[in-house]
């Protein structure tokens, strides 16, 4: 994914994806400088092997791994922080390998992975490539086109990551953020979250736009101004919009409970992606769309 960074310098946002086997409790979430430096050198070599022009760009990496949900947030905060820290690195831009490791167990800036998302089977080491705008554009196009199909990490890169992080890696491959978005969309489809994905995608890729989820029997959600607004129905208002005829009280109670659980699920997913959520009461005598407009 090639985008202007907050500093207006063109960047490519990508990640080394580590597919892990069962966690035995020995994994390390943050690497000291020496270990991450050696890993970043191997990553830079791998990327230059896919697209030789990548060797002329700065590669910025961090000695940490994250859950996908930590990278897929509006403004790409982890990549933003890497880019921000790299902008202050000494030396002339171009062909540098800049790696941020831990000192006394702590990573710089806002780079510490969240403990609440630790332990998942897919972990991501975020990467930023930056430099000459024309080169960034060309390399970004090539990576978007080919990386999903050809982007396996080198054997020594995967082995170094395995030993450094203390994990058992089944597969190690490179992804752009667009690749990660496509993978996540498929996973959410399989998890029954497909109706929410267009709204999530708008928040991630076009945060200043708006989007609606207005499809029965799903909760009514409106994304606008960086916030997801969920219509909060009373039991009577819910029955007027969602319940079919001929249901007894027990069926209506179960249906409403299921609907509230679905709202809580959407709320949790949106918040995990760093999207603010607001519940707006929807009286039965008001158009529900008006309550969340």
XYZ file of C-alpha atoms in Angstrom:
293
model
C 0.000 0.000 0.000
C 1.618 3.230 -1.188
C 0.220 6.371 0.434
C 1.326 9.786 1.562
C 2.535 9.544 5.144
C 1.650 12.122 7.785
C 4.892 13.910 6.902
C 3.823 13.948 3.213
C 6.697 11.628 2.278
C 5.527 8.745 0.081
C 5.616 5.379 1.811
C 4.783 1.731 1.252
C 3.147 0.018 4.210
C 3.648 -3.719 4.467
C 4.294 -6.492 6.974
C 6.120 -9.760 7.520
C 3.311 -12.173 8.373
C 4.179 -15.022 10.729
C 1.762 -17.945 10.797
C 2.404 -19.685 14.096
C 1.725 -23.138 15.434
C 0.442 -23.625 18.978
C 1.845 -21.155 21.511
C 3.948 -22.806 24.205
C 4.236 -19.625 26.260
C 7.842 -18.821 25.356
C 7.176 -16.181 22.708
C 8.782 -12.758 23.000
C 6.870 -9.729 21.818
C 9.820 -7.304 21.650
C 13.386 -7.802 20.419
C 16.526 -5.958 21.514
C 18.277 -3.810 18.952
C 20.842 -6.396 17.851
C 18.229 -9.019 17.058
C 15.869 -6.706 15.201
C 18.765 -5.207 13.237
C 19.756 -8.641 11.938
C 16.134 -9.457 11.107
C 15.619 -6.140 9.284
C 18.731 -6.755 7.143
C 17.278 -10.072 6.008
C 13.896 -8.481 5.326
C 15.532 -5.764 3.220
C 17.348 -8.438 1.213
C 14.138 -10.415 0.676
C 12.221 -7.362 -0.560
C 15.026 -6.389 -2.926
C 14.881 -9.913 -4.292
C 11.212 -9.396 -5.206
C 11.694 -5.877 -6.605
C 15.339 -4.813 -7.045
C 14.471 -1.106 -6.863
C 13.373 -1.636 -3.256
C 17.068 -1.702 -2.334
C 17.254 2.043 -3.021
C 14.523 2.823 -0.477
C 14.737 3.129 3.285
C 13.346 0.098 5.091
C 11.943 0.767 8.548
C 11.083 -2.139 10.850
C 10.390 -2.768 14.509
C 11.344 -5.757 16.609
C 7.786 -6.605 17.573
C 4.804 -8.514 16.227
C 1.150 -7.526 16.339
C -2.307 -8.908 15.816
C -3.738 -7.863 12.429
C -6.415 -5.784 14.142
C -3.697 -3.538 15.618
C -2.448 -2.604 12.144
C -5.855 -2.221 10.505
C -6.981 0.994 12.159
C -7.787 4.413 10.700
C -4.593 6.306 9.982
C -2.544 3.077 10.206
C -1.198 4.083 13.670
C 1.610 1.510 13.992
C 2.981 2.305 10.537
C 2.465 6.003 11.253
C 4.591 5.704 14.389
C 7.350 3.856 12.515
C 7.385 6.533 9.826
C 7.385 9.295 12.458
C 10.327 7.797 14.336
C 12.270 7.101 11.131
C 11.928 10.738 10.055
C 14.242 11.645 12.952
C 16.839 8.963 12.209
C 20.345 10.237 11.380
C 21.946 9.818 7.976
C 20.990 10.554 4.413
C 17.739 9.032 3.197
C 17.931 6.177 0.714
C 18.962 2.537 1.074
C 19.036 2.691 4.886
C 17.819 -0.114 7.107
C 16.308 1.475 10.211
C 15.305 -0.945 12.944
C 13.715 -0.082 16.271
C 14.331 -2.498 19.105
C 13.568 -2.587 22.789
C 15.659 -1.045 25.551
C 15.250 -2.560 28.996
C 12.232 -4.391 27.618
C 10.487 -1.292 26.286
C 9.940 -0.259 22.671
C 10.176 3.389 21.623
C 7.201 5.661 21.080
C 3.799 4.024 20.809
C 5.090 0.755 19.352
C 4.314 -1.669 22.188
C 1.890 -4.418 21.055
C -1.334 -4.636 23.060
C -1.344 -7.497 25.548
C -5.078 -8.051 25.013
C -4.462 -9.205 21.435
C -1.434 -11.408 22.149
C -1.481 -15.119 21.477
C -3.118 -15.233 18.062
C -1.965 -17.613 15.310
C -1.136 -14.806 12.836
C 1.335 -12.156 13.937
C 2.622 -9.259 11.853
C 5.943 -7.427 11.888
C 5.113 -4.012 10.355
C 7.374 -2.552 7.661
C 7.623 0.831 5.977
C 9.489 1.608 2.752
C 10.099 5.259 1.949
C 12.248 7.365 -0.370
C 12.122 8.815 -3.865
C 8.414 9.247 -4.788
C 8.737 7.754 -8.266
C 10.593 4.736 -6.911
C 8.083 4.293 -4.097
C 5.238 4.354 -6.639
C 6.918 1.809 -8.912
C 7.947 -0.524 -6.100
C 4.521 -0.192 -4.482
C 2.756 -1.131 -7.715
C 4.993 -4.169 -8.144
C 4.468 -5.348 -4.571
C 0.700 -4.898 -4.801
C 0.680 -6.914 -8.012
C 2.965 -9.794 -7.060
C 3.658 -10.023 -3.333
C 0.621 -12.108 -2.398
C 1.663 -14.791 -4.887
C 5.450 -14.670 -4.593
C 6.199 -13.132 -1.214
C 7.508 -16.031 0.868
C 10.234 -14.961 3.267
C 13.702 -16.397 2.898
C 14.389 -19.529 4.922
C 17.038 -17.779 7.016
C 14.685 -14.836 7.617
C 11.969 -17.152 8.933
C 14.489 -19.063 11.054
C 15.899 -15.867 12.538
C 12.393 -14.600 13.358
C 11.513 -17.956 14.914
C 14.571 -18.008 17.144
C 14.466 -14.320 18.034
C 10.759 -14.229 18.920
C 10.711 -17.701 20.468
C 7.860 -18.949 18.306
C 7.230 -21.920 16.035
C 6.615 -20.519 12.552
C 4.729 -22.589 10.011
C 4.866 -19.970 7.240
C 6.495 -16.552 6.922
C 5.499 -14.301 4.049
C 5.264 -10.644 3.106
C 2.008 -8.742 2.631
C 1.073 -5.219 1.711
C -1.672 -3.640 3.789
C -4.039 -4.102 0.855
C -3.217 -7.821 0.922
C -3.937 -7.859 4.655
C -7.239 -6.073 4.094
C -8.252 -8.671 1.502
C -7.329 -11.527 3.859
C -9.248 -9.963 6.726
C -12.316 -9.433 4.548
C -12.326 -13.155 3.734
C -11.896 -14.104 7.397
C -14.753 -11.822 8.430
C -16.939 -13.329 5.728
C -16.286 -16.809 7.144
C -16.977 -15.487 10.660
C -20.362 -14.081 9.649
C -19.205 -10.453 9.732
C -19.467 -9.788 5.996
C -22.289 -7.201 6.392
C -20.051 -5.023 8.561
C -17.030 -5.095 6.242
C -18.017 -2.277 3.794
C -18.404 0.077 6.757
C -15.070 -1.018 8.219
C -13.383 -0.624 4.841
C -14.712 2.923 4.525
C -13.390 3.806 7.987
C -9.954 2.421 7.103
C -9.510 3.586 3.525
C -11.751 6.666 3.306
C -12.248 7.826 6.899
C -13.741 11.174 5.839
C -16.517 9.465 3.846
C -19.662 7.903 5.262
C -21.223 4.466 4.999
C -24.424 2.730 6.073
C -25.238 -0.763 7.223
C -28.990 -0.835 6.662
C -29.852 -4.425 5.764
C -32.359 -6.508 7.721
C -31.957 -8.359 10.029
C -28.667 -6.654 10.921
C -28.291 -3.747 13.351
C -28.564 -0.309 11.793
C -25.160 1.408 11.724
C -24.092 4.715 10.197
C -20.400 5.630 9.891
C -19.697 9.358 9.585
C -17.153 11.862 10.901
C -14.879 9.073 12.119
C -17.576 7.496 14.303
C -19.906 4.512 13.990
C -23.418 5.268 15.251
C -25.512 2.237 16.143
C -29.288 2.562 16.499
C -30.420 1.441 19.948
C -33.953 0.049 19.686
C -36.447 -0.492 22.478
C -38.132 -3.920 22.370
C -41.227 -2.325 20.815
C -39.217 -0.410 18.207
C -37.248 -3.567 17.397
C -40.459 -5.539 16.882
C -41.793 -2.859 14.539
C -38.690 -3.018 12.331
C -37.451 -6.593 12.616
C -40.008 -9.061 13.967
C -42.248 -11.070 11.690
C -45.877 -11.848 12.314
C -47.015 -14.840 14.291
C -44.207 -14.941 16.886
C -45.105 -15.584 20.490
C -43.576 -13.752 23.438
C -40.819 -16.317 23.943
C -39.770 -16.147 20.294
C -39.763 -12.354 20.389
C -37.642 -12.347 23.530
C -35.110 -14.727 21.968
C -35.013 -12.691 18.775
C -34.415 -9.439 20.622
C -31.681 -11.023 22.761
C -29.972 -12.318 19.614
C -30.204 -8.858 18.055
C -28.632 -7.223 21.132
C -25.818 -9.799 21.058
C -25.199 -8.940 17.404
C -25.006 -5.246 18.317
C -22.458 -6.017 21.032
C -20.433 -8.060 18.543
C -20.361 -5.194 16.029
C -19.479 -2.764 18.815
C -16.528 -4.928 19.906
C -15.193 -5.375 16.359
C -15.423 -1.672 15.540
C -13.736 -0.612 18.766
C -10.965 -3.188 18.282
C -10.262 -1.549 14.915
C -9.899 1.804 16.675
C -13.238 3.188 15.478
C -15.268 5.233 17.948
C -18.773 3.864 18.565
C -21.880 5.668 19.787
C -25.278 4.144 20.557
C -28.203 6.418 19.690
C -31.686 5.724 21.069
C -34.246 5.109 18.350
C -37.835 5.811 19.488
C -40.516 3.742 17.827
C -42.204 6.810 16.328
C -39.039 8.049 14.549
C -37.434 6.917 11.298
C -34.507 4.843 12.624
C -32.129 6.288 10.042
C -32.822 9.761 11.398
C -31.698 8.705 14.863
C -28.180 7.838 13.664
C -27.847 10.361 10.815
